[in-house]
Structure formats: C-alpha cells, structure tokens
PDB file of N, CA and C in Angstrom:
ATOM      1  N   UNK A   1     -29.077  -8.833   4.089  1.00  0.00           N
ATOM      2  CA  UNK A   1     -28.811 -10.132   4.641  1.00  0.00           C
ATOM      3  C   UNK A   1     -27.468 -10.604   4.091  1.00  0.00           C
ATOM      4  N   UNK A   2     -26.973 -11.224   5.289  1.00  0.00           N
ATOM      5  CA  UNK A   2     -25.501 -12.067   4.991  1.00  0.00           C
ATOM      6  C   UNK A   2     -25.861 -13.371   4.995  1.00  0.00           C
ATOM      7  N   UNK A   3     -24.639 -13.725   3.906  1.00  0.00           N
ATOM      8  CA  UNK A   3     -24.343 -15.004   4.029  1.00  0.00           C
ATOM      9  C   UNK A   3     -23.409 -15.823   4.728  1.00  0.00           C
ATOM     10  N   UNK A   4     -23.117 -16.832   5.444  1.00  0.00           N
ATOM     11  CA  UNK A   4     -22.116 -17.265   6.592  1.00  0.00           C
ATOM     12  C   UNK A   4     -21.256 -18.044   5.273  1.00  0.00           C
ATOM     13  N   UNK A   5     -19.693 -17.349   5.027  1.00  0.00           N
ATOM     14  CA  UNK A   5     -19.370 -18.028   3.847  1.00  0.00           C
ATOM     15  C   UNK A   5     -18.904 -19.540   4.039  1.00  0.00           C
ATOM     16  N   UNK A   6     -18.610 -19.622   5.271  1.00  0.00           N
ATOM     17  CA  UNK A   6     -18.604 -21.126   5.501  1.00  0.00           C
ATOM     18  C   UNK A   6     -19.193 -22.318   5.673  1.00  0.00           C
ATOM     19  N   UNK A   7     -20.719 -21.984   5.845  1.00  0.00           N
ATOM     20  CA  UNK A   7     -21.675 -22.532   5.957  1.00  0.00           C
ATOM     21  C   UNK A   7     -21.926 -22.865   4.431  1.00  0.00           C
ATOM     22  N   UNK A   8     -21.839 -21.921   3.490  1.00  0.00           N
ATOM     23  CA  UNK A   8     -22.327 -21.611   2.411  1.00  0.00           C
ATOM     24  C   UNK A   8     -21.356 -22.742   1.357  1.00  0.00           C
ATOM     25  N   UNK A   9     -19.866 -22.433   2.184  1.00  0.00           N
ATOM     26  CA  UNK A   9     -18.982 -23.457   1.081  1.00  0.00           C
ATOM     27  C   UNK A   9     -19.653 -25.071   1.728  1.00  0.00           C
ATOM     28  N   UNK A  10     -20.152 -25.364   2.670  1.00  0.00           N
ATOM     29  CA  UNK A  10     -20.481 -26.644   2.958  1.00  0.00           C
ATOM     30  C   UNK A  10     -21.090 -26.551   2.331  1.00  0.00           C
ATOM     31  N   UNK A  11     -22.643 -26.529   2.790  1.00  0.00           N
ATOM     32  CA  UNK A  11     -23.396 -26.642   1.585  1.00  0.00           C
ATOM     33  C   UNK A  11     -23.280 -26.814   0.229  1.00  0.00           C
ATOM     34  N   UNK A  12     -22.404 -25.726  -0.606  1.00  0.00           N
ATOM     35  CA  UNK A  12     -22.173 -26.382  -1.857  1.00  0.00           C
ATOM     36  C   UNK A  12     -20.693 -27.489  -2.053  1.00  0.00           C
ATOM     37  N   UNK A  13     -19.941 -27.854  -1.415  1.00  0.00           N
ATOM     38  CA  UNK A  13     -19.267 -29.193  -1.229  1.00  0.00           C
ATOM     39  C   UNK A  13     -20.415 -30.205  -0.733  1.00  0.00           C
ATOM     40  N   UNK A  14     -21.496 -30.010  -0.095  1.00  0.00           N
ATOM     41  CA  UNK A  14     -22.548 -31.265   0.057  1.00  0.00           C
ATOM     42  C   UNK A  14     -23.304 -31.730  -1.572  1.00  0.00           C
ATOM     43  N   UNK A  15     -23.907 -30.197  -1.861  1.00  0.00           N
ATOM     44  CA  UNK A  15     -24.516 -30.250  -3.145  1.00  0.00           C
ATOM     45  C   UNK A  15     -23.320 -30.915  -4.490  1.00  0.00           C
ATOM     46  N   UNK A  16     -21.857 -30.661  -4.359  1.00  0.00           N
ATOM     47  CA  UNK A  16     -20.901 -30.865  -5.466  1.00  0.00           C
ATOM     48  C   UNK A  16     -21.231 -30.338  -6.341  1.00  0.00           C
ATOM     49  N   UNK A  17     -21.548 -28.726  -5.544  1.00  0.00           N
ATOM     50  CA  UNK A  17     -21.346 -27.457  -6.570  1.00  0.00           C
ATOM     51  C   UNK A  17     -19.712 -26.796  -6.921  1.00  0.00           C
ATOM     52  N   UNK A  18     -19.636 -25.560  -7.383  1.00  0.00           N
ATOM     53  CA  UNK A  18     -18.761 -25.272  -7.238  1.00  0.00           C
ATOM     54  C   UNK A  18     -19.431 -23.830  -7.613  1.00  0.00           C
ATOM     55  N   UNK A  19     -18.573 -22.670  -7.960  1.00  0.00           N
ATOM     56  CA  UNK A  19     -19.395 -21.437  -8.082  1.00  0.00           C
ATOM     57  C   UNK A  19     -20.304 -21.786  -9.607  1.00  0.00           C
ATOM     58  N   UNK A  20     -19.264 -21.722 -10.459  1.00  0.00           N
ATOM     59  CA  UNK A  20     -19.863 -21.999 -11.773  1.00  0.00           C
ATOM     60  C   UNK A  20     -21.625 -22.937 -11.821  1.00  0.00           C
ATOM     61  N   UNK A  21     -21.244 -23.748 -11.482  1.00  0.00           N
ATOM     62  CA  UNK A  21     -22.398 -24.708 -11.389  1.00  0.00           C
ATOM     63  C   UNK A  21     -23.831 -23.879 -10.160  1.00  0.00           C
ATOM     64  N   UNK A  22     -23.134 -22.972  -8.954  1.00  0.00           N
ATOM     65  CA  UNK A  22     -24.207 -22.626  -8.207  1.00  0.00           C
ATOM     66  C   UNK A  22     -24.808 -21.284  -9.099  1.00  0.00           C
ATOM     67  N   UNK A  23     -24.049 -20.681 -10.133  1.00  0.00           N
ATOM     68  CA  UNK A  23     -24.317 -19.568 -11.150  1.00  0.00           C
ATOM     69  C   UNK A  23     -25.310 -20.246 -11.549  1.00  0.00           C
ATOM     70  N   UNK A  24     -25.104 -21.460 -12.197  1.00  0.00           N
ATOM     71  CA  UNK A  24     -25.981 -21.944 -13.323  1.00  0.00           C
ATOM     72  C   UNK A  24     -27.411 -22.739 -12.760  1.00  0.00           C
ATOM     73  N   UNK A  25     -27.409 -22.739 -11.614  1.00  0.00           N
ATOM     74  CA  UNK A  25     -28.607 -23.439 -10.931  1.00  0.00           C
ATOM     75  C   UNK A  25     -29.496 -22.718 -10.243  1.00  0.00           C
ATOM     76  N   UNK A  26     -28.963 -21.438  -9.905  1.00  0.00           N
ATOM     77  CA  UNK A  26     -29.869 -20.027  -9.353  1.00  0.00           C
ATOM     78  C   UNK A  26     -30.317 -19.450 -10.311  1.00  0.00           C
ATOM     79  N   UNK A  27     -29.909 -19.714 -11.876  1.00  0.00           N
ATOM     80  CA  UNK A  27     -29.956 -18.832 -12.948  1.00  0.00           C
ATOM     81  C   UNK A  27     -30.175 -17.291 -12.630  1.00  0.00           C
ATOM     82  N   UNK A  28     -28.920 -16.839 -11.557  1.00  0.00           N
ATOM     83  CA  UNK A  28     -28.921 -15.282 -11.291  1.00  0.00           C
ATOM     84  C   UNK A  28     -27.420 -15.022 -12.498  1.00  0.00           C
ATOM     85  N   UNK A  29     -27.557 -14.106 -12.410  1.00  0.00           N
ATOM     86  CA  UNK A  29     -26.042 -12.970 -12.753  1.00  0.00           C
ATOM     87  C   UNK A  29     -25.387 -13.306 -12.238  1.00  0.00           C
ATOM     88  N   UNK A  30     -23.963 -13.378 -12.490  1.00  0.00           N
ATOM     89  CA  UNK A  30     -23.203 -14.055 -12.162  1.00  0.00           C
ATOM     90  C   UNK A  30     -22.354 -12.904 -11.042  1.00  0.00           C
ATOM     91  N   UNK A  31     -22.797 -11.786 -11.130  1.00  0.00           N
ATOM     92  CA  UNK A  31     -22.084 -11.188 -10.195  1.00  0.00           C
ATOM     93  C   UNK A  31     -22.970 -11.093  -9.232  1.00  0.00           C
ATOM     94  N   UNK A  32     -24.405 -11.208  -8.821  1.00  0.00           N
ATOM     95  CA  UNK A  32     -25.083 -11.051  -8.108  1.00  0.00           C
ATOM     96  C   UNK A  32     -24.836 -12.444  -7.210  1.00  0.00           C
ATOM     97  N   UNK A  33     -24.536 -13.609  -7.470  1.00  0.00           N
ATOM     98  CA  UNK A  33     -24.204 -15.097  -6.823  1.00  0.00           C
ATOM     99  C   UNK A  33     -22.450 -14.545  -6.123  1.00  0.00           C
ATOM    100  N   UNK A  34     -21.449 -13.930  -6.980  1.00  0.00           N
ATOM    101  CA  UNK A  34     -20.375 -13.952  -6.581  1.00  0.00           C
ATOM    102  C   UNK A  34     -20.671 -13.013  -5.340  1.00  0.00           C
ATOM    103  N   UNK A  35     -21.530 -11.904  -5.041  1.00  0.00           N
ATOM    104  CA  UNK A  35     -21.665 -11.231  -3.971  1.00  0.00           C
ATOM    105  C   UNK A  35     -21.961 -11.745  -2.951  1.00  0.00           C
ATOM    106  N   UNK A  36     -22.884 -13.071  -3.308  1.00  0.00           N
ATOM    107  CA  UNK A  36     -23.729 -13.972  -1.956  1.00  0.00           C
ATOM    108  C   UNK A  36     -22.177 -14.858  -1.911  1.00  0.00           C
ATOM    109  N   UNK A  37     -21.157 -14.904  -2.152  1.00  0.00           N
ATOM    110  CA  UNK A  37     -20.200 -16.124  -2.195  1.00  0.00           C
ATOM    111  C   UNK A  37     -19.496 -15.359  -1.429  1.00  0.00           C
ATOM    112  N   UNK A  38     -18.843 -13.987  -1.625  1.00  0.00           N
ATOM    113  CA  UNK A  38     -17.868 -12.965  -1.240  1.00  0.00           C
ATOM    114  C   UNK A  38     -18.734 -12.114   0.452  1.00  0.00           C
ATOM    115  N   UNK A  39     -19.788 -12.755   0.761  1.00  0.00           N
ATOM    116  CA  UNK A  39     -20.583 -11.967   2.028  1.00  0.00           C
ATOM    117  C   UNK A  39     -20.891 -11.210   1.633  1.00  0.00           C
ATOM    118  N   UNK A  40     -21.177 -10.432   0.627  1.00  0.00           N
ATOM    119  CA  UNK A  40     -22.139  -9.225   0.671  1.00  0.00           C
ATOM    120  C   UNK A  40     -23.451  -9.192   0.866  1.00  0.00           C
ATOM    121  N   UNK A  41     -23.824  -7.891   1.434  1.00  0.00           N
ATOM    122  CA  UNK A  41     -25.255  -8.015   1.982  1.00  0.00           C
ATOM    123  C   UNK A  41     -26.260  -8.499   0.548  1.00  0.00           C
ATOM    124  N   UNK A  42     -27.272  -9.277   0.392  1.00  0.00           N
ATOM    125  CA  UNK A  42     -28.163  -9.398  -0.578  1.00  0.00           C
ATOM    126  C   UNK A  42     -29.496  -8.997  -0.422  1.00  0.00           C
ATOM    127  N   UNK A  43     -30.477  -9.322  -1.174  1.00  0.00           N
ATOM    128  CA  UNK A  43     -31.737  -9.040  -1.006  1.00  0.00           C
ATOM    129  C   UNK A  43     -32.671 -10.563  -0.383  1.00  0.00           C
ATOM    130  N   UNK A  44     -32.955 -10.734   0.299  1.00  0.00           N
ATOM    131  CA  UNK A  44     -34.014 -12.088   0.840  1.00  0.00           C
ATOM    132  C   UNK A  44     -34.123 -13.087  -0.421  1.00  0.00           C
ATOM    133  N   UNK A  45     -34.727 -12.408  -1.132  1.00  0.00           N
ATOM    134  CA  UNK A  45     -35.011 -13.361  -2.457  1.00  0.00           C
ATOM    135  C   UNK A  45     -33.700 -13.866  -3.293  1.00  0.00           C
ATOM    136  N   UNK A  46     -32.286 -13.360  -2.902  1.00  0.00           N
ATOM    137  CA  UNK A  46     -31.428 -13.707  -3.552  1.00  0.00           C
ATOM    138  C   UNK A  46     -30.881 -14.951  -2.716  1.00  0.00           C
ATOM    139  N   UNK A  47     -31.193 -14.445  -1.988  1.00  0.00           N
ATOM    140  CA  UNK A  47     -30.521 -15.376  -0.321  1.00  0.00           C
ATOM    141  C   UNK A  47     -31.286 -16.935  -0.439  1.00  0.00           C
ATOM    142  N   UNK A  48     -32.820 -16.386  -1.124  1.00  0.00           N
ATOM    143  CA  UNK A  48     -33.504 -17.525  -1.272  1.00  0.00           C
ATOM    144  C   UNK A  48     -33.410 -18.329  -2.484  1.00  0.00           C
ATOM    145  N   UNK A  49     -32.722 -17.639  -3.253  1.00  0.00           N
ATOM    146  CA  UNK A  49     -32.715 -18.525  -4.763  1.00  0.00           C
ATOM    147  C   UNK A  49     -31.159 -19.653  -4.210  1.00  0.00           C
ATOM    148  N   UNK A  50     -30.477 -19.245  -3.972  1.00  0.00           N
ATOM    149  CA  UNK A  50     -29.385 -19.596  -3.672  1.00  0.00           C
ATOM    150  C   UNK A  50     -29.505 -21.109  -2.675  1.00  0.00           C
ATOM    151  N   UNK A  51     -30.518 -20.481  -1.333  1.00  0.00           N
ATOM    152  CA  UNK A  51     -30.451 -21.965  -0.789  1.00  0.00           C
ATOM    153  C   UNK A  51     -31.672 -22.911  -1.483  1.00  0.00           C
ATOM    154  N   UNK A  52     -32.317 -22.349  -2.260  1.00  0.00           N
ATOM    155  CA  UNK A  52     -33.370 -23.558  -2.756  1.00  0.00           C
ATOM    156  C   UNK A  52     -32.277 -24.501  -4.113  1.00  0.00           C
ATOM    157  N   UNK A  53     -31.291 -23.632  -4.291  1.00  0.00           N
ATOM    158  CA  UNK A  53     -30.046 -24.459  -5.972  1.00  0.00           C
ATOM    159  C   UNK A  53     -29.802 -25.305  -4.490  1.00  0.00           C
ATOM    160  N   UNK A  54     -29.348 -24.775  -3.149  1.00  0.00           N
ATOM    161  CA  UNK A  54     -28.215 -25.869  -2.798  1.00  0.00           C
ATOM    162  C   UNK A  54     -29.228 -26.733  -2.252  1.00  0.00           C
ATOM    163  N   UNK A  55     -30.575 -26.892  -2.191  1.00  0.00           N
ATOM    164  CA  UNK A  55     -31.272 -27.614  -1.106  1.00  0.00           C
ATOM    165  C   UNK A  55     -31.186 -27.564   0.279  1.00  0.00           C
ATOM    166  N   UNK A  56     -31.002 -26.151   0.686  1.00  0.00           N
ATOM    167  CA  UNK A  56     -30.967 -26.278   2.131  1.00  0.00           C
ATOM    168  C   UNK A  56     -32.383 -25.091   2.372  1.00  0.00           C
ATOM    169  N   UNK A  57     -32.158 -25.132   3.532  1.00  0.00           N
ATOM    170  CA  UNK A  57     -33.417 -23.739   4.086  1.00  0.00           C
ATOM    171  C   UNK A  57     -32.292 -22.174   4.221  1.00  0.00           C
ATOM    172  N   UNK A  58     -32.953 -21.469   3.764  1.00  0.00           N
ATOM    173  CA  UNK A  58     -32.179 -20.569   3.904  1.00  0.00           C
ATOM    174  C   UNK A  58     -31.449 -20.307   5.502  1.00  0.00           C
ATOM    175  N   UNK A  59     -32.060 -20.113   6.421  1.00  0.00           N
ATOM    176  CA  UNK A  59     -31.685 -20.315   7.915  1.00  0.00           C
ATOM    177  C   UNK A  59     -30.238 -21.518   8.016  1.00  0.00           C
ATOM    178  N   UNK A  60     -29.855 -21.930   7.293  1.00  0.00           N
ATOM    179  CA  UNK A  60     -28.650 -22.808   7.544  1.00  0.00           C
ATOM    180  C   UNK A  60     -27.799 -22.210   6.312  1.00  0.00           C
ATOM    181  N   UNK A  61     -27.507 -20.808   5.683  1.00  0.00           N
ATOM    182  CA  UNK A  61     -26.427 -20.364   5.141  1.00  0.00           C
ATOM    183  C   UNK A  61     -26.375 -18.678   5.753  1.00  0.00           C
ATOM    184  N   UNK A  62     -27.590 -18.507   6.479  1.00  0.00           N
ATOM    185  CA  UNK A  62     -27.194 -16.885   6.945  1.00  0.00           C
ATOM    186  C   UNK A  62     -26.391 -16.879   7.701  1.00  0.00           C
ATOM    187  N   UNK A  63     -26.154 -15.668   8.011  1.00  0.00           N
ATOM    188  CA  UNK A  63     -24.909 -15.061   8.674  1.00  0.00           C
ATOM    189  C   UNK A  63     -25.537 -15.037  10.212  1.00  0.00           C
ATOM    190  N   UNK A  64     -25.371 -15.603  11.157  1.00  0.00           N
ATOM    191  CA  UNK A  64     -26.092 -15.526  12.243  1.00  0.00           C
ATOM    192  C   UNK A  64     -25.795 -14.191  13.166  1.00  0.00           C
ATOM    193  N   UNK A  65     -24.193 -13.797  13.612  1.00  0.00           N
ATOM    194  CA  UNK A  65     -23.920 -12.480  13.962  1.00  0.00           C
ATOM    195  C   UNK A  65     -25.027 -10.988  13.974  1.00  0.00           C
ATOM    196  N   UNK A  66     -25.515 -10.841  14.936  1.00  0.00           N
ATOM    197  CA  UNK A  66     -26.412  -9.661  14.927  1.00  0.00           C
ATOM    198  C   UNK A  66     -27.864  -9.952  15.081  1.00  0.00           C
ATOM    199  N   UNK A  67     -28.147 -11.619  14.878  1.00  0.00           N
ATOM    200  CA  UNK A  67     -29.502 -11.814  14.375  1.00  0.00           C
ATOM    201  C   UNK A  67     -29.995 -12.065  16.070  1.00  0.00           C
ATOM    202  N   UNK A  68     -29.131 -12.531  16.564  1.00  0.00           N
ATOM    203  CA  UNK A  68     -29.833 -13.238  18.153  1.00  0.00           C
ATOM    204  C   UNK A  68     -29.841 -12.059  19.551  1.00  0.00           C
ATOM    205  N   UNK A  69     -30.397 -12.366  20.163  1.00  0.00           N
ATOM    206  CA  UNK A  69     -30.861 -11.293  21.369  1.00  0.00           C
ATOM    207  C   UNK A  69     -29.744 -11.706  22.476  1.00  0.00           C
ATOM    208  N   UNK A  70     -29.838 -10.467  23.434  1.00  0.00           N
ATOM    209  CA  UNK A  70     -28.397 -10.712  24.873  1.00  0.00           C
ATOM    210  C   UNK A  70     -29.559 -11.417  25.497  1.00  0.00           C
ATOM    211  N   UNK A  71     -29.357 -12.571  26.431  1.00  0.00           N
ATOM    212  CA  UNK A  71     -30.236 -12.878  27.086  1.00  0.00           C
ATOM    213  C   UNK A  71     -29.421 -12.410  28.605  1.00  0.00           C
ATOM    214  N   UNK A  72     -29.950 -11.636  29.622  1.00  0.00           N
ATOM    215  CA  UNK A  72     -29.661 -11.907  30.600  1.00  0.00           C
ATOM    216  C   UNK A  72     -29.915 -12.373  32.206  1.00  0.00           C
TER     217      UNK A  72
END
C-alpha cells in the first residue's frame, strides 16, 4: 500500500505535525514513517498507525491510482 504524499502532507499541516513529531506519535522507526512520507509501499498496519497519529481514516491518505475499476 501507498501513500498519496499530498494528501498525507495535508493531513499532517491539519494535525501541525511535521515529520519529527509524526515519528514520535506513531512511535514507529523512524525510517519505517520516512518510507510512508517518501511513497513507499508499506504494510496495512503501518498505513494504519500513521492515520490513527494524524486522526484521519486511513482511506483519506492512500494512494488511490490502481485501486478503482474502468467502468464502462
């Protein structure tokens, strides 16, 4: 799973995080948060620690690209 990094910087400009502070509120590794910051793919549960620090649902920082169907 991706993260939409722009979605992701809102969110933490809503929260008046910054990385440091979203490190310290997921209490993950600090390189494992810089991967969810930089788009790298993560694991669900990382994806989920991350939007429960910023208070959002996870569904409003994924990466939407790939997830939706062609309708025709």
């Amino acid at each position: 799973m991706k993260v939409d990094r722009e979605k992701l910087k809102l969110a933490m400009a809503r929260a008046c995080m910054n990385t440091a502070d979203l490190i310290a509120a997921t209490k993950m590794p600090e390189p494992t948060v810089k991967n969810v910051i930089t788009g790298r793919s993560v694991r669900p549960a990382t994806l989920g620690h991350v939007a429960r620090a910023l208070n959002v649902d996870p569904s409003e920082i994924i990466e939407q690209e790939g997830l939706l169907c062609n309708r025709q």
